[in-house]
Every structure is written in C-alpha cells, then in structure tokens.
Amino acid sequence: MKDDGTASEQQPALSPIQDEVSESPDAAFRDFRTPAHEMPPFGGLGVGVNATTPQLQTRASKRNMIFILLAIMVGGIVGMLLKHYEINTTAAKWIMTPGNLFVRAVQCVVVPMVFVNLVVATADIMYKGLGKSLSIRVVIILLLSIFAAIAQGILTGVVTHSLFRGYSDQETTSSTDVIFGIQCGNGKFLEANDDGAVTCSATSISGNSQFALDDVNDALVRNEALTGTNSSLSDNVIAVIDTFVPSNLMASFIDNTLLSIVAFALPLGVTLAASFHGPVHLNPLLEFFREVNETLVHMAHWILGFTPFAVLSLLAGSLATSLEDSVAEHPVILVLQLVATVGVSVLVHMLVVLPVFFVLFTRRNPFRFMRQMLPAYVYSLGCSSSMATMPMSLECIETSREVPSSVMHFVLSVGTVLHMPGVAIYLAVLLHFMADVAGVTGEESTTTMLVTFLGVFLCTLSAPPIPAGAFAVLAMAWNIVFPAYAIPDSVYALTLAADVFLDRFVTLCNVNAQAMLCRVLADQVNETHHQHATATQR
C-alpha cells in the first residue's frame, strides 16, 4: 500500500470543475473503498476518482439509450395491440407488475440515496466555503425557472381558452353542495311548483326537481379527491409550510415525503461540517455517509440494468387501459389536443426558455450540454419519474466533466425534489383546461390568475417526483383555485386517461431543468472560486 505522498504524486491534479466528492485522501479510509481498477456494475455509474473512463461511460449510456428506445417502441406497439383486442384490467395489471416492482425498487433505493447524497454534498460545500453563495444562487435560479414555467403555463391556458371552451357542458358544472333528486313511487320526481307546492310530477331531474342536502350530523363522507373542499388558501399554505419541518423523520421516509427529508438533510450536512474541528478526511461520520452513498449508488445502478424490461412492461400495460369507457362522453380529439398543448408548452420551455436562461448565466451553448443528457431524457420518457431518473442523470452529468462533484450531488438532490417546472406547466394548463371543459367561469379574472399562480407554486413544491406525481396534486390545486366547484367525473376521467402521455412530457421537462440548473450553478461556482483566488493573491 502506497503512502499518501506517493499516491498524490501519481494522480493528476484535478481542476476546480472536476473536484472529488467521495474519495478520502486518508489511507485508512481508502482501504474500505472499491479499488480504482474495478469497474462498477454494468459498466458504470462512477463516483469521484473511482469513476470509469468517459469513453466507457459514453458507450454504456448509448447502449442503454438504444435498448430503452427499443423498449418504448415495442411497448407502444404491444400496448396498442392489447387495447385493440380489449384486454381486461386484471391482465393489464399483471403485465404492469414487473414495471411496478421496478419503480418500487428504485424508490426504495433513491429516497435514502437522496438523503445521504445531500448530507455529504452539503458538508463538502460547507468545508469549501461555498455554502452561502451556492445556496443563494440555487434559490434565485430555481425560483426564476419555476416562476417562468408557471407564467408560461397560465399563458398557454389563456391562449387555448377558446379551443377548449367549445367542449364545455354547462350541466357538468357542479358546486360542492350536495345536490340530489327524489324519485316517487310513480316513477316521476319531486318538483317544486311556482305556488310553493311539491308534487311528484317531473319526468326528469331539472332545476325545479333538484334539492340541496344539509348534513347537520355529518353522517355522510365527502370524496375530497373529486370535489372541492372549501378549504381556504391560508390552510393550504400552512400545510405546505408544515412539510418543511417534519415531526417524525422515519414517517417521512415511510411516506416518501422528500420535501421533509431534504429539509432535514440540509441542516444535518451543515452541522456535520461545523461540529468536527479536525481535517475533513478524518471526520468519521462524514466518511460513513460517503460509504453509504457509494453503496446506494451501486445498488441503484444494478436496478437500472432492468430499465428496458420495466419500460416495456409499464408502457404496454398503461396504454392497454389508458382510455376507459367513461371518457367516451368527450371526443378522442380532445385528448389529443390536450396532450399536444402540454407537449408543445413543455418543449418550448425546454428548447427556448431554459436555453435563454442558460446563455444569460453562462454565455455558453446550452444544446451542447443537452446533447450529453440524451440517455437521461430517453430514460425519463420510459419511467415517468425524475426521482428514478436521478442515478442516470448523475451518470450523464459526471460523464460531461463540466460540473464539480459536490455541486452536482447537492444541486441534483435539491432539484429533484423542488425544481419541477414541468409540473408547474402541467398544473397551470390543466387547471384552465378543466375549468373550460367543466364550464367554470371567471378563471381569467385578475384575482383568479393570482390565486392560480400561488396555488400552482405551492402544489409544485409539494408534488412527489414519482410516476403520476403531478396528477396526485392536481385535485389540491383545483381546490385552491376553485374551492366552490367540484371536478366533474367525466373531466377527471378524461384527465386521468391523458396523464399516461402527459406525465412523460412532465418528467422529461423536469429532468432537463434539473440538469441545466447543475450546469448553470457549476459556472457560477467556478467564478466564485476565481474571485476568491484573486482576492487571496492580492
């Protein structure tokens, strides 16, 4: 075993943009690490100086991308065939079982990986004196990106107002009050006459034969997933704020509440760096977290080896049951128009809005960096989860050699949870879409626009980075903006059917935005290093 002096002489000097995050210079700790000559599983996901060569990583990424593209094509064809032959729901669930197991395995590994990854990255950043400057830049750029996405989504909803308003059915609009009709023994319905008398004379339920129910004893249970809750905006704001301070960390892990996990990991990393006064490479707790992080990264990469099979399973099963009979009330063209609207808006954000921000902050070509993220983009289309795509994004960003390891792990861990502009566009567009189709009026007023902006922002922060995560908070966003109206069942089913395709656009946008955020902040950190070095020399 070589001593520290010999090892440091043989290793090339790393530039500030290629600093290490997981390799300790202390020989006692290096004995427990994967040897440098040993490749990670599946040609792999390297970490720090133990990473494989860029050529091997590039070949592995291209091979995985080809397999995933083939799986998407085969899964789409199989799903359409199964839909054509009207496969039953039970068979579709069995087809999706391998894919669902894959997603569960990824979530099981990635959630603790986000925690330890963020703890280690935060401690490394604090040791380098970049904590304050990087944190401020992360918050500013992240908010700018999300605000731009919300504004773009609202603008898209306003532009397409006339398109979707043509499908509105005023009878589908319903308030949150319980409305019912009473059928008499003669087959007719109770009806209130002009003189105030109530008779069994109505042949169908109309305005005069509808009655409101006042549940004075709270004997009925309301389905809040499909109806408004009449909860105030203040209640929803407080609920999101409460998530930032978890009362039980283990419960947050059980519920996959990443916002609470990140809120705990950040101060833990800061405390971990501040509480140890010796050399950084002798901090035993930090080294423990490094080893756990490397272990979880290897586990995640092993799981990713099954990605093509999972993509085929999920896509075939979801397409086989995507359009249910309840959607037959609306033409299929409406689903296609909704998918096209969200897809175009997402692509504009990816190819126009974010590149403009990228050029303004870095003065570099954004598409050169985006080209290196292609494997992660393809993977995100298959799995529909930015959290599951995180290991692949780490691999692509590390292969680019343009982002320091500490910045990459810190920003990507935070960005996976908080930086989801795709969700913001999705929520803003679908709120306008559902309001137009349901016949809700007043969504274009200034007050409603402001409430929509705030509601979409809060729901974007609380959305889980998992498959159908945006759809999971859609009802919450509706209840914030339109608390007096229920979501019609037909509109809800229509949105659920379209979400099979929309969720993939949302995930693609999120993964791209998180990677671009890493690259922009890497350039900012490099400038900070340069300014600090210049000031030191003076």
Coordinates of C-alpha atoms in Angstrom, one line a residue:
M1 CA 0.0 0.0 0.0
K2 CA 1.4 3.3 -1.1
D3 CA 1.6 6.2 1.3
D4 CA -0.3 9.5 0.8
G5 CA 2.7 11.3 -0.8
T6 CA 3.2 8.6 -3.4
A7 CA -0.5 8.4 -4.3
S8 CA -0.8 12.1 -4.7
E9 CA 2.2 12.3 -6.9
Q10 CA 0.8 9.7 -9.3
Q11 CA -2.6 11.1 -9.6
P12 CA -3.1 14.1 -11.9
A13 CA -4.2 17.4 -10.5
L14 CA -7.9 18.0 -10.7
S15 CA -9.2 21.3 -11.9
P16 CA -11.8 23.1 -9.9
I17 CA -14.5 21.9 -12.2
Q18 CA -13.5 18.2 -11.6
D19 CA -13.0 18.1 -7.8
E20 CA -13.6 14.9 -5.9
V21 CA -16.6 14.3 -3.6
S22 CA -16.3 10.8 -2.3
E23 CA -12.6 9.9 -2.1
S24 CA -10.8 10.5 1.1
P25 CA -7.0 11.1 1.0
D26 CA -6.5 9.2 4.2
A27 CA -5.1 5.7 3.6
A28 CA -7.1 4.2 6.4
F29 CA -10.4 5.1 4.8
R30 CA -9.2 4.2 1.3
D31 CA -8.8 0.6 2.3
F32 CA -12.5 0.2 2.5
R33 CA -13.3 1.5 -0.9
T34 CA -13.8 -0.1 -4.3
P35 CA -10.4 -0.4 -6.0
A36 CA -9.8 2.1 -8.7
H37 CA -9.2 -0.5 -11.4
E38 CA -12.5 -2.3 -10.6
M39 CA -15.4 -1.2 -12.8
P40 CA -18.8 -0.5 -11.2
P41 CA -21.5 -3.0 -12.2
F42 CA -22.9 -2.8 -15.8
G43 CA -20.1 -0.6 -16.9
G44 CA -21.0 2.1 -14.8
L45 CA -22.1 4.8 -12.6
G46 CA -18.7 6.0 -11.3
V47 CA -18.3 8.2 -8.3
G48 CA -15.4 10.5 -7.7
V49 CA -12.0 9.3 -8.8
N50 CA -13.2 5.7 -8.8
A51 CA -15.2 6.6 -11.9
T52 CA -14.7 4.7 -15.1
T53 CA -13.3 6.5 -18.2
P54 CA -15.6 8.8 -20.1
Q55 CA -15.3 6.5 -23.2
L56 CA -16.7 3.5 -21.3
Q57 CA -19.4 5.6 -19.7
T58 CA -20.4 7.1 -23.1
R59 CA -20.6 3.6 -24.7
A60 CA -22.7 2.3 -21.8
S61 CA -25.0 5.3 -21.9
K62 CA -25.5 4.9 -25.7
R63 CA -26.2 1.2 -25.4
N64 CA -28.7 1.8 -22.6
M65 CA -30.4 4.5 -24.6
I66 CA -30.8 2.2 -27.6
F67 CA -32.3 -0.5 -25.5
I68 CA -34.7 1.9 -23.9
L69 CA -35.8 3.3 -27.2
L70 CA -36.4 -0.2 -28.5
A71 CA -38.4 -0.9 -25.3
I72 CA -40.5 2.2 -25.8
M73 CA -41.3 1.2 -29.4
V74 CA -42.1 -2.4 -28.6
G75 CA -44.1 -1.4 -25.5
G76 CA -46.1 1.1 -27.5
I77 CA -46.9 -1.5 -30.2
V78 CA -47.8 -4.2 -27.7
G79 CA -50.0 -1.7 -25.7
M80 CA -51.9 -0.7 -28.8
L81 CA -52.5 -4.3 -29.8
L82 CA -53.7 -5.2 -26.3
K83 CA -56.1 -2.2 -26.4
H84 CA -57.3 -3.3 -29.8
Y85 CA -58.2 -6.8 -28.5
E86 CA -59.8 -5.2 -25.4
I87 CA -57.7 -6.9 -22.8
N88 CA -59.3 -6.9 -19.3
T89 CA -58.0 -4.8 -16.4
T90 CA -56.7 -7.8 -14.5
A91 CA -54.4 -9.0 -17.3
A92 CA -53.2 -5.4 -17.8
K93 CA -52.2 -5.3 -14.1
W94 CA -50.2 -8.5 -14.5
I95 CA -48.4 -7.0 -17.5
M96 CA -47.5 -3.9 -15.5
T97 CA -46.3 -5.9 -12.4
P98 CA -42.6 -6.1 -13.5
G99 CA -42.6 -2.4 -14.2
N100 CA -44.3 -1.5 -10.9
L101 CA -41.8 -3.7 -9.0
F102 CA -39.0 -1.8 -10.8
V103 CA -40.4 1.6 -9.8
R104 CA -40.8 0.4 -6.2
A105 CA -37.2 -0.8 -6.1
V106 CA -36.0 2.5 -7.5
Q107 CA -37.9 4.5 -4.9
C108 CA -36.7 2.2 -2.1
V109 CA -33.1 3.0 -3.0
V110 CA -33.3 6.5 -4.3
V111 CA -35.1 8.0 -1.3
P112 CA -32.3 7.2 1.2
M113 CA -29.7 8.0 -1.5
V114 CA -31.1 11.5 -1.9
F115 CA -30.8 11.9 1.9
V116 CA -27.2 10.7 2.3
N117 CA -26.2 12.3 -1.1
L118 CA -27.5 15.7 0.1
V119 CA -25.9 15.3 3.6
V120 CA -22.4 14.6 2.0
A121 CA -22.7 17.3 -0.7
T122 CA -23.8 19.9 1.9
A123 CA -20.9 19.1 4.2
D124 CA -18.4 19.2 1.3
I125 CA -19.8 22.6 0.2
M126 CA -19.5 24.0 3.7
Y127 CA -15.9 22.8 4.0
K128 CA -15.1 24.6 0.8
G129 CA -16.7 27.8 2.0
L130 CA -19.4 27.8 -0.8
G131 CA -22.4 27.2 1.4
K132 CA -23.8 30.8 1.5
S133 CA -23.1 31.8 -2.1
L134 CA -24.3 28.5 -3.6
S135 CA -27.5 28.4 -1.5
I136 CA -28.4 31.9 -2.6
R137 CA -27.8 31.1 -6.2
V138 CA -29.8 27.9 -6.0
V139 CA -32.8 29.7 -4.6
I140 CA -32.7 32.6 -7.0
I141 CA -32.3 30.5 -10.2
L142 CA -34.7 27.8 -9.0
L143 CA -37.4 30.4 -8.3
L144 CA -36.8 32.1 -11.6
S145 CA -37.2 28.9 -13.5
I146 CA -40.4 27.9 -11.7
F147 CA -42.0 31.3 -12.0
A148 CA -41.2 31.4 -15.7
A149 CA -42.8 27.9 -16.1
I150 CA -46.0 29.0 -14.2
A151 CA -46.3 32.1 -16.2
Q152 CA -45.9 30.1 -19.4
G153 CA -48.5 27.6 -18.3
I154 CA -51.0 30.3 -17.5
L155 CA -50.4 32.0 -20.8
T156 CA -50.8 28.7 -22.6
G157 CA -54.2 28.2 -20.8
V158 CA -55.3 31.6 -21.8
V159 CA -54.3 31.2 -25.4
T160 CA -56.2 27.8 -25.7
H161 CA -59.2 29.1 -23.8
S162 CA -61.3 29.4 -27.0
L163 CA -60.2 25.9 -28.2
F164 CA -61.3 24.0 -25.0
R165 CA -64.3 26.2 -24.2
G166 CA -66.1 24.8 -27.2
Y167 CA -66.3 21.4 -25.4
S168 CA -67.8 22.8 -22.2
D169 CA -71.1 21.4 -21.0
Q170 CA -72.8 23.7 -18.5
E171 CA -74.7 20.8 -17.0
T172 CA -71.5 19.2 -15.9
T173 CA -70.6 22.1 -13.7
S174 CA -71.3 21.4 -10.1
S175 CA -70.8 23.1 -6.8
T176 CA -69.6 21.4 -3.6
D177 CA -73.1 21.4 -2.2
V178 CA -74.8 18.0 -2.1
I179 CA -77.5 18.1 -4.8
F180 CA -79.9 15.2 -5.3
G181 CA -83.3 14.3 -6.8
I182 CA -86.1 12.3 -5.2
Q183 CA -88.0 9.7 -7.3
C184 CA -91.5 8.9 -6.3
G185 CA -93.4 5.6 -6.5
N186 CA -95.0 6.5 -9.8
G187 CA -91.6 6.8 -11.4
K188 CA -91.6 10.6 -11.5
F189 CA -89.5 13.0 -9.5
L190 CA -90.5 15.5 -6.8
E191 CA -90.8 19.0 -8.3
A192 CA -91.3 22.4 -6.7
N193 CA -94.1 24.3 -8.4
D194 CA -94.5 28.0 -8.7
D195 CA -97.1 28.2 -5.9
G196 CA -94.6 26.5 -3.5
A197 CA -96.2 23.1 -3.6
V198 CA -94.1 20.0 -4.1
T199 CA -95.6 17.3 -6.3
C200 CA -94.4 14.1 -8.0
S201 CA -94.8 15.4 -11.5
A202 CA -91.3 15.9 -13.0
T203 CA -90.4 13.4 -15.7
S204 CA -86.7 14.1 -15.4
I205 CA -84.4 15.9 -12.9
S206 CA -84.2 19.6 -13.8
G207 CA -83.6 22.8 -11.9
N208 CA -87.0 22.6 -10.1
S209 CA -86.5 18.9 -9.1
Q210 CA -83.1 19.3 -7.6
F211 CA -82.7 19.7 -3.8
A212 CA -79.8 20.6 -1.6
L213 CA -78.9 18.4 1.4
D214 CA -77.8 19.9 4.7
D215 CA -75.9 17.2 6.6
V216 CA -76.4 18.5 10.1
N217 CA -75.0 15.4 11.8
D218 CA -72.0 14.9 9.4
A219 CA -73.3 11.4 8.6
L220 CA -72.0 11.5 5.0
V221 CA -68.4 11.2 3.8
R222 CA -67.3 13.5 1.0
N223 CA -64.9 12.3 -1.7
E224 CA -62.4 15.2 -1.5
A225 CA -60.4 13.7 -4.3
L226 CA -63.1 14.7 -6.8
T227 CA -64.8 17.6 -5.1
G228 CA -63.9 21.0 -3.7
T229 CA -63.0 21.1 0.0
N230 CA -63.9 24.7 0.7
S231 CA -60.6 25.0 2.4
S232 CA -59.0 28.4 2.5
L233 CA -55.8 29.4 0.7
S234 CA -54.3 30.0 4.1
D235 CA -54.9 26.4 5.1
N236 CA -53.1 25.1 2.1
V237 CA -50.1 27.4 2.6
I238 CA -49.8 26.3 6.2
A239 CA -50.0 22.6 5.1
V240 CA -47.1 23.1 2.7
I241 CA -45.1 25.0 5.4
D242 CA -45.6 22.2 7.9
T243 CA -44.0 19.8 5.4
F244 CA -40.7 21.7 5.7
V245 CA -40.5 20.9 9.4
P246 CA -41.1 17.1 9.9
S247 CA -42.2 15.9 13.3
N248 CA -41.1 12.4 12.6
L249 CA -38.2 11.7 10.1
M250 CA -39.0 8.0 9.9
A251 CA -42.6 8.8 9.0
S252 CA -41.3 11.0 6.2
F253 CA -39.2 8.1 4.8
I254 CA -42.2 5.8 5.0
D255 CA -44.5 8.2 3.2
N256 CA -41.7 9.2 0.7
T257 CA -42.2 12.8 1.7
L258 CA -39.0 14.1 0.0
L259 CA -39.6 17.7 0.9
S260 CA -39.4 16.8 4.6
I261 CA -36.3 14.6 4.0
V262 CA -34.5 17.4 2.2
A263 CA -35.5 19.9 4.9
F264 CA -33.8 17.6 7.5
A265 CA -30.7 16.7 5.4
L266 CA -29.6 20.2 4.7
P267 CA -29.1 21.3 8.3
L268 CA -27.7 17.9 9.1
G269 CA -25.0 18.4 6.5
V270 CA -24.2 21.9 7.8
T271 CA -24.0 20.6 11.4
L272 CA -21.9 17.7 10.3
A273 CA -19.3 20.0 8.8
A274 CA -19.4 22.6 11.7
S275 CA -19.3 20.1 14.6
F276 CA -16.0 18.4 13.6
H277 CA -12.9 20.6 14.1
G278 CA -10.3 18.2 12.6
P279 CA -9.3 17.6 9.0
V280 CA -12.2 16.8 6.7
H281 CA -10.8 13.4 5.7
L282 CA -10.8 12.3 9.4
N283 CA -14.5 13.1 10.0
P284 CA -15.8 9.5 10.8
L285 CA -19.5 10.3 10.5
L286 CA -19.0 12.0 7.1
E287 CA -16.9 9.1 5.9
F288 CA -19.7 6.7 7.0
F289 CA -22.2 8.7 4.9
R290 CA -19.8 8.6 1.9
E291 CA -19.7 4.8 2.1
V292 CA -23.4 4.5 2.4
N293 CA -23.8 6.8 -0.6
E294 CA -21.5 4.8 -2.7
T295 CA -23.3 1.6 -1.8
L296 CA -26.7 3.0 -2.7
V297 CA -25.3 4.4 -6.0
H298 CA -24.1 0.9 -6.9
M299 CA -27.4 -0.6 -5.9
A300 CA -29.3 1.9 -8.0
H301 CA -27.1 1.2 -11.0
W302 CA -27.8 -2.6 -10.7
I303 CA -31.5 -1.8 -10.7
L304 CA -31.2 0.4 -13.7
G305 CA -29.9 -2.6 -15.7
F306 CA -33.6 -3.8 -15.8
T307 CA -34.8 -0.5 -17.2
P308 CA -35.7 -1.7 -20.8
F309 CA -37.9 -4.5 -19.4
A310 CA -39.6 -2.2 -16.9
V311 CA -40.3 0.4 -19.7
L312 CA -41.8 -2.2 -21.9
S313 CA -44.0 -3.5 -19.1
L314 CA -45.2 -0.1 -17.9
L315 CA -45.9 1.3 -21.3
A316 CA -47.7 -1.8 -22.6
G317 CA -49.9 -2.1 -19.6
S318 CA -50.7 1.6 -19.3
L319 CA -51.6 2.0 -23.0
A320 CA -53.8 -1.1 -22.8
T321 CA -56.1 0.5 -20.2
S322 CA -55.5 4.2 -20.8
L323 CA -58.8 5.2 -22.4
E324 CA -61.6 3.9 -20.3
D325 CA -65.3 3.9 -21.3
S326 CA -66.1 6.9 -19.1
V327 CA -64.1 9.1 -21.4
A328 CA -66.5 8.3 -24.3
E329 CA -68.5 11.4 -23.4
H330 CA -65.8 13.5 -25.0
P331 CA -64.3 13.1 -28.4
V332 CA -60.8 11.5 -28.6
I333 CA -59.6 14.6 -30.4
L334 CA -60.0 16.5 -27.1
V335 CA -57.4 14.1 -25.5
L336 CA -55.1 14.6 -28.4
Q337 CA -55.4 18.4 -28.2
L338 CA -54.7 18.4 -24.5
V339 CA -51.6 16.2 -25.0
A340 CA -50.4 18.4 -27.9
T341 CA -51.0 21.6 -25.9
V342 CA -49.0 20.4 -22.9
G343 CA -46.3 18.8 -25.1
V344 CA -45.7 21.9 -27.1
S345 CA -45.6 24.1 -24.0
V346 CA -43.1 21.7 -22.4
L347 CA -40.9 21.7 -25.5
V348 CA -40.9 25.5 -25.7
H349 CA -39.8 25.6 -22.1
M350 CA -37.0 23.1 -22.8
L351 CA -35.8 24.4 -26.1
V352 CA -36.4 28.2 -25.8
V353 CA -37.0 29.4 -22.2
L354 CA -34.3 27.4 -20.4
P355 CA -31.7 27.8 -23.1
V356 CA -32.2 31.6 -22.9
F357 CA -31.6 31.5 -19.1
F358 CA -28.6 29.2 -19.7
V359 CA -27.0 31.6 -22.2
L360 CA -27.6 34.6 -19.9
F361 CA -25.9 33.0 -16.9
T362 CA -23.1 31.1 -18.6
R363 CA -22.5 32.6 -22.1
R364 CA -22.2 29.0 -23.4
N365 CA -24.0 26.8 -25.9
P366 CA -26.8 25.0 -24.0
F367 CA -27.5 22.4 -26.7
R368 CA -24.0 21.0 -26.4
F369 CA -24.7 20.1 -22.7
M370 CA -28.2 18.9 -23.5
R371 CA -26.8 16.5 -26.1
Q372 CA -24.8 14.8 -23.4
M373 CA -28.1 14.3 -21.3
L374 CA -29.8 12.4 -24.1
P375 CA -29.6 9.0 -22.3
A376 CA -31.3 10.5 -19.2
Y377 CA -34.0 12.1 -21.4
V378 CA -34.8 8.8 -23.0
Y379 CA -34.9 7.0 -19.7
S380 CA -37.2 9.6 -18.2
L381 CA -39.7 9.1 -21.0
G382 CA -39.8 5.4 -20.1
C383 CA -40.1 5.6 -16.3
S384 CA -42.0 8.8 -15.9
S385 CA -40.2 9.6 -12.7
S386 CA -37.5 12.3 -12.1
M387 CA -36.6 10.5 -8.9
A388 CA -36.0 7.2 -10.7
T389 CA -34.0 9.1 -13.4
M390 CA -31.7 10.7 -10.8
P391 CA -29.0 8.0 -11.0
M392 CA -28.9 8.2 -14.8
S393 CA -28.7 12.0 -14.6
L394 CA -25.8 11.7 -12.3
E395 CA -24.1 9.4 -14.7
C396 CA -24.6 11.7 -17.7
I397 CA -23.6 14.9 -15.8
E398 CA -20.5 13.2 -14.5
T399 CA -19.6 12.0 -18.0
S400 CA -19.7 15.5 -19.2
R401 CA -16.9 16.6 -16.8
E402 CA -18.4 20.1 -16.7
V403 CA -19.9 20.1 -13.2
P404 CA -17.9 19.7 -9.9
S405 CA -19.0 16.5 -8.0
S406 CA -20.0 18.4 -4.8
V407 CA -22.2 20.9 -6.8
M408 CA -23.7 18.0 -8.9
H409 CA -24.8 16.0 -5.9
F410 CA -26.0 19.0 -3.9
V411 CA -28.0 20.7 -6.7
L412 CA -29.4 17.5 -8.2
S413 CA -30.6 16.2 -4.9
V414 CA -32.3 19.5 -4.1
G415 CA -33.5 20.0 -7.7
T416 CA -35.1 16.5 -7.9
V417 CA -37.4 17.5 -5.0
L418 CA -38.0 21.2 -5.6
H419 CA -37.1 22.1 -9.2
M420 CA -40.0 20.7 -11.3
P421 CA -41.0 23.3 -13.9
G422 CA -42.8 20.6 -15.9
V423 CA -45.2 20.1 -13.0
A424 CA -45.8 23.9 -12.9
I425 CA -46.7 23.9 -16.6
Y426 CA -48.8 20.8 -16.3
L427 CA -50.9 22.2 -13.4
A428 CA -51.4 25.7 -14.9
V429 CA -52.5 24.3 -18.3
L430 CA -54.8 21.6 -16.8
L431 CA -56.5 24.0 -14.4
H432 CA -57.5 26.2 -17.3
F433 CA -58.4 23.1 -19.4
M434 CA -60.6 21.6 -16.7
A435 CA -62.3 24.9 -16.0
D436 CA -63.0 25.4 -19.7
V437 CA -64.4 22.0 -20.2
A438 CA -66.4 22.0 -17.0
G439 CA -67.9 25.4 -17.8
V440 CA -66.5 27.2 -14.8
T441 CA -66.4 31.0 -15.4
G442 CA -64.2 33.7 -14.1
E443 CA -60.8 31.8 -14.4
E444 CA -59.4 34.7 -16.5
S445 CA -60.0 37.4 -13.9
T446 CA -57.0 39.0 -12.3
T447 CA -57.8 37.7 -8.8
T448 CA -58.2 34.1 -10.1
M449 CA -54.9 34.5 -12.1
L450 CA -53.0 35.5 -8.9
V451 CA -54.6 32.6 -6.9
T452 CA -53.7 30.2 -9.7
F453 CA -50.1 31.4 -9.7
L454 CA -49.8 30.9 -5.9
G455 CA -51.7 27.6 -5.9
V456 CA -49.6 26.1 -8.7
F457 CA -46.4 27.3 -7.0
L458 CA -47.4 25.6 -3.7
C459 CA -48.5 22.4 -5.4
T460 CA -45.3 22.3 -7.5
L461 CA -43.2 22.3 -4.3
S462 CA -45.3 19.6 -2.7
A463 CA -45.6 17.3 -5.8
P464 CA -43.7 14.0 -5.4
P465 CA -41.1 13.2 -8.2
I466 CA -42.8 9.8 -8.9
P467 CA -45.0 8.5 -11.7
A468 CA -48.2 10.5 -11.8
G469 CA -46.8 12.8 -9.2
A470 CA -48.2 15.9 -10.9
F471 CA -51.7 14.3 -11.2
A472 CA -51.5 13.5 -7.5
V473 CA -51.6 17.2 -6.6
L474 CA -53.9 18.3 -9.4
A475 CA -57.0 18.0 -7.2
M476 CA -55.3 20.0 -4.5
A477 CA -54.5 22.8 -7.0
W478 CA -58.1 22.8 -8.2
N479 CA -59.4 23.1 -4.6
I480 CA -57.2 26.1 -4.0
V481 CA -58.2 27.9 -7.2
F482 CA -61.9 26.8 -7.5
P483 CA -62.9 25.7 -4.0
A484 CA -66.6 26.3 -4.7
Y485 CA -66.8 23.8 -7.6
A486 CA -66.3 20.1 -7.9
I487 CA -64.4 18.4 -10.7
P488 CA -66.9 16.7 -12.9
D489 CA -66.4 12.9 -13.1
S490 CA -66.1 12.9 -16.9
V491 CA -63.4 15.6 -16.9
Y492 CA -61.5 13.9 -14.1
A493 CA -61.5 10.6 -16.1
L494 CA -60.5 12.4 -19.2
T495 CA -57.5 14.0 -17.5
L496 CA -56.6 10.6 -15.9
A497 CA -56.6 9.0 -19.4
A498 CA -54.4 11.7 -20.9
D499 CA -52.0 11.6 -17.9
V500 CA -50.4 8.4 -19.3
F501 CA -48.8 10.6 -22.0
L502 CA -48.7 14.0 -20.2
D503 CA -46.6 12.5 -17.3
R504 CA -43.8 11.6 -19.7
F505 CA -43.6 15.2 -21.0
V506 CA -43.6 16.5 -17.5
T507 CA -40.8 14.2 -16.4
L508 CA -38.7 15.0 -19.4
C509 CA -39.0 18.7 -18.7
N510 CA -38.1 18.2 -15.0
V511 CA -35.0 16.1 -15.7
N512 CA -33.8 18.6 -18.3
A513 CA -34.4 21.6 -15.9
Q514 CA -32.5 19.9 -13.1
A515 CA -29.5 19.1 -15.3
M516 CA -29.4 22.6 -16.7
L517 CA -29.6 24.0 -13.1
C518 CA -26.5 21.9 -12.2
R519 CA -24.6 23.3 -15.2
V520 CA -25.5 26.9 -14.6
L521 CA -24.5 26.7 -10.9
A522 CA -21.3 25.0 -11.8
D523 CA -20.3 28.0 -13.9
Q524 CA -21.3 30.3 -11.0
V525 CA -19.3 28.4 -8.5
N526 CA -16.3 28.4 -10.9
E527 CA -16.5 32.2 -11.0
T528 CA -16.7 32.3 -7.2
H529 CA -13.6 30.2 -6.9
H530 CA -11.8 32.5 -9.4
Q531 CA -12.8 35.7 -7.5
H532 CA -11.8 34.1 -4.2
A533 CA -8.4 33.1 -5.5
T534 CA -7.8 36.6 -7.0
A535 CA -8.7 38.2 -3.7
T536 CA -6.3 35.8 -1.8
Q537 CA -3.4 36.6 -4.1
R538 CA -3.9 40.4 -3.6

